[in-house]
DNA sequence: AAAAATATTTAAGTAAGCTTAAATTTAAAG
DNA sequence: CTTTAAATTTAAGCTTACTTAAATATTTTT
């Protein structure tokens, strides 16, 4: 299948996961930087390939086959991120940018080699789960957005859900990293801001950030 | 530039290096598995982009710009081969197959990271020279084909110039590997065969193989 | 040096993956 | 509930990278 198709099913998959927007052609088009018309065309075409269900004006829904394809691409993306992050001195933004391209030119064979080399990791450096070779995500996600945490509690950063360079630069600068511990010192619910303590520094995060930083409670 | 263009200039570059065939559209088409007509079309198009010189019925000649592009792709290919070969348990044929795809989706930035990680190697696992970041090959090649060696002399394998799985399987089985030492025990000039001693095994190689195995004299 | 074989080029056409503009449908607002 | 706004779809068209078939030029053979 082509790169365009892989990116299309991946975009649908990710849009569903975030359940931020409804999964209609327009929203997918926005993510991919193509016109609405192109997205509609592609949706129709993929329906004939049994990758998704298409009904005029309705949301797009991946078939089992489509989901499997999406997870296969996601797997390769996250394995590349894991490998590049471990081997080279590259930022979260940089590994994402490179993996976005490499994911489409990676055989299942090579993906398995990378996975094996890394010890079959379950999570990538963003904290996102890595599907296995069968396209299954076996871990369950108990993490919550920082915006939903309780004042006074201690948490462990589990996911940084973004592709944005500036966000990652901010994270790197402030020690916001997968696995690190933070204390939520104050929730400003009216202003939708969260104050946290990390590495003995107090920082105040606004909604944009507290919605994409995910954490787990400490046990 | 597109993958098709990168592959086209690369094919011209490699055809020139091997100086096996004249570098006309038909020969390039054969290498790329496309029709002659497609190759002519592409050649004309690349001439307008100043990547090569095109004159009807004449050989294609890369411009400086075209050569630089080809060397940039070759660099990425050989760096990937070096990395995959070092990290994973993969054969020469497998690393070639994967690198053939990865080479087109690799930023200069990542290529430099890979090079740095490997200690800026000058040769890949096939013994082929790796162009530097400026697209220059700084090593000079003193190696000769096994078919041109002298009976009784000892040599070091310097290059295995092939993409063929069977050839690499044969090499792996018999210890024919970049850097290994062999003794040429007999040249059967009439039958174009060469007998060598390697790892205490005597093997007889025919022309197909002695023309693509390159060696250096020991000092 | 002419005839035959081979390669190259031209011409016409196709599929993928887009575009813009107009028409249609749905969703939102008053 | 009607009007307005927004999104989706259809239609027509473009570019890239091919294809096959026919025309033309070059090589090779005799």
Short mmCIF file of C-alpha atoms in Angstrom, two decimals, chain B residues 77-172:
data_model
loop_
_atom_site.label_atom_id
_atom_site.label_comp_id
_atom_site.label_asym_id
_atom_site.label_seq_id
_atom_site.Cartn_x
_atom_site.Cartn_y
_atom_site.Cartn_z
CA UNK B 77 22.46 3.76 1.42
CA UNK B 78 25.91 2.74 2.60
CA UNK B 79 25.51 4.29 6.03
CA UNK B 80 22.29 2.36 6.55
CA UNK B 81 23.98 -0.83 5.42
CA UNK B 82 26.79 -0.21 7.89
CA UNK B 83 24.40 0.47 10.74
CA UNK B 84 22.09 -2.46 10.09
CA UNK B 85 25.00 -4.80 9.62
CA UNK B 86 26.59 -3.80 12.88
CA UNK B 87 23.44 -3.77 14.98
CA UNK B 88 21.35 -6.61 13.76
CA UNK B 89 21.95 -10.13 12.67
CA UNK B 90 21.27 -9.48 9.02
CA UNK B 91 22.91 -10.75 5.84
CA UNK B 92 24.55 -8.57 3.20
CA UNK B 93 21.56 -9.13 0.98
CA UNK B 94 19.08 -8.15 3.67
CA UNK B 95 20.86 -4.94 4.62
CA UNK B 96 20.97 -4.00 0.96
CA UNK B 97 17.27 -4.62 0.48
CA UNK B 98 16.29 -2.48 3.48
CA UNK B 99 18.76 0.30 2.69
CA UNK B 100 17.38 0.54 -0.82
CA UNK B 101 14.19 1.92 0.75
CA UNK B 102 15.54 3.78 3.76
CA UNK B 103 18.04 5.79 1.69
CA UNK B 104 15.22 7.94 0.28
CA UNK B 105 13.66 8.84 3.61
CA UNK B 106 16.74 9.90 5.48
CA UNK B 107 17.52 13.51 6.24
CA UNK B 108 21.08 14.77 5.99
CA UNK B 109 20.80 15.36 9.71
CA UNK B 110 20.07 11.72 10.45
CA UNK B 111 22.70 10.51 8.00
CA UNK B 112 25.30 12.54 9.87
CA UNK B 113 24.11 11.08 13.18
CA UNK B 114 24.49 7.57 11.84
CA UNK B 115 27.92 8.34 10.44
CA UNK B 116 29.06 9.85 13.72
CA UNK B 117 27.72 6.91 15.71
CA UNK B 118 29.69 4.50 13.53
CA UNK B 119 32.87 6.57 13.79
CA UNK B 120 32.59 8.04 10.31
CA UNK B 121 33.41 4.82 8.50
CA UNK B 122 35.03 5.03 5.06
CA UNK B 123 33.64 1.71 3.81
CA UNK B 124 30.42 -0.22 4.12
CA UNK B 125 30.12 -3.98 4.76
CA UNK B 126 30.42 -4.67 1.04
CA UNK B 127 33.69 -2.79 0.98
CA UNK B 128 32.17 0.07 -0.99
CA UNK B 129 33.39 3.55 -0.09
CA UNK B 130 31.03 5.85 1.80
CA UNK B 131 30.93 9.42 0.47
CA UNK B 132 31.34 12.09 3.13
CA UNK B 133 28.74 14.73 3.98
CA UNK B 134 30.04 16.90 1.14
CA UNK B 135 29.47 14.09 -1.34
CA UNK B 136 33.14 13.28 -1.80
CA UNK B 137 34.84 9.91 -1.82
CA UNK B 138 38.21 10.54 -0.23
CA UNK B 139 39.59 7.03 -0.27
CA UNK B 140 41.26 5.74 -3.35
CA UNK B 141 40.47 2.32 -4.61
CA UNK B 142 43.48 0.11 -5.29
CA UNK B 143 41.54 -3.12 -5.35
CA UNK B 144 41.40 -5.49 -8.30
CA UNK B 145 38.97 -8.17 -9.34
CA UNK B 146 39.83 -11.69 -8.20
CA UNK B 147 39.94 -12.66 -11.85
CA UNK B 148 43.01 -10.45 -12.30
CA UNK B 149 45.06 -11.78 -9.38
CA UNK B 150 48.35 -13.69 -9.50
CA UNK B 151 48.65 -17.36 -8.67
CA UNK B 152 50.39 -17.93 -5.34
CA UNK B 153 49.74 -14.46 -3.94
CA UNK B 154 47.83 -13.58 -0.78
CA UNK B 155 45.08 -10.98 -0.83
CA UNK B 156 42.56 -9.29 1.44
CA UNK B 157 38.95 -9.13 0.35
CA UNK B 158 38.01 -5.49 -0.18
CA UNK B 159 34.67 -5.46 -1.95
CA UNK B 160 31.76 -7.74 -2.77
CA UNK B 161 30.05 -5.92 -5.61
CA UNK B 162 26.62 -7.45 -5.89
CA UNK B 163 23.01 -7.17 -4.86
CA UNK B 164 22.30 -10.84 -5.29
CA UNK B 165 21.06 -12.97 -2.44
CA UNK B 166 22.51 -16.23 -3.73
CA UNK B 167 25.94 -14.69 -4.08
CA UNK B 168 25.86 -13.34 -0.54
CA UNK B 169 24.61 -16.63 0.83
CA UNK B 170 27.54 -18.32 -0.87
CA UNK B 171 29.95 -15.75 0.56
CA UNK B 172 28.59 -16.11 4.07
#
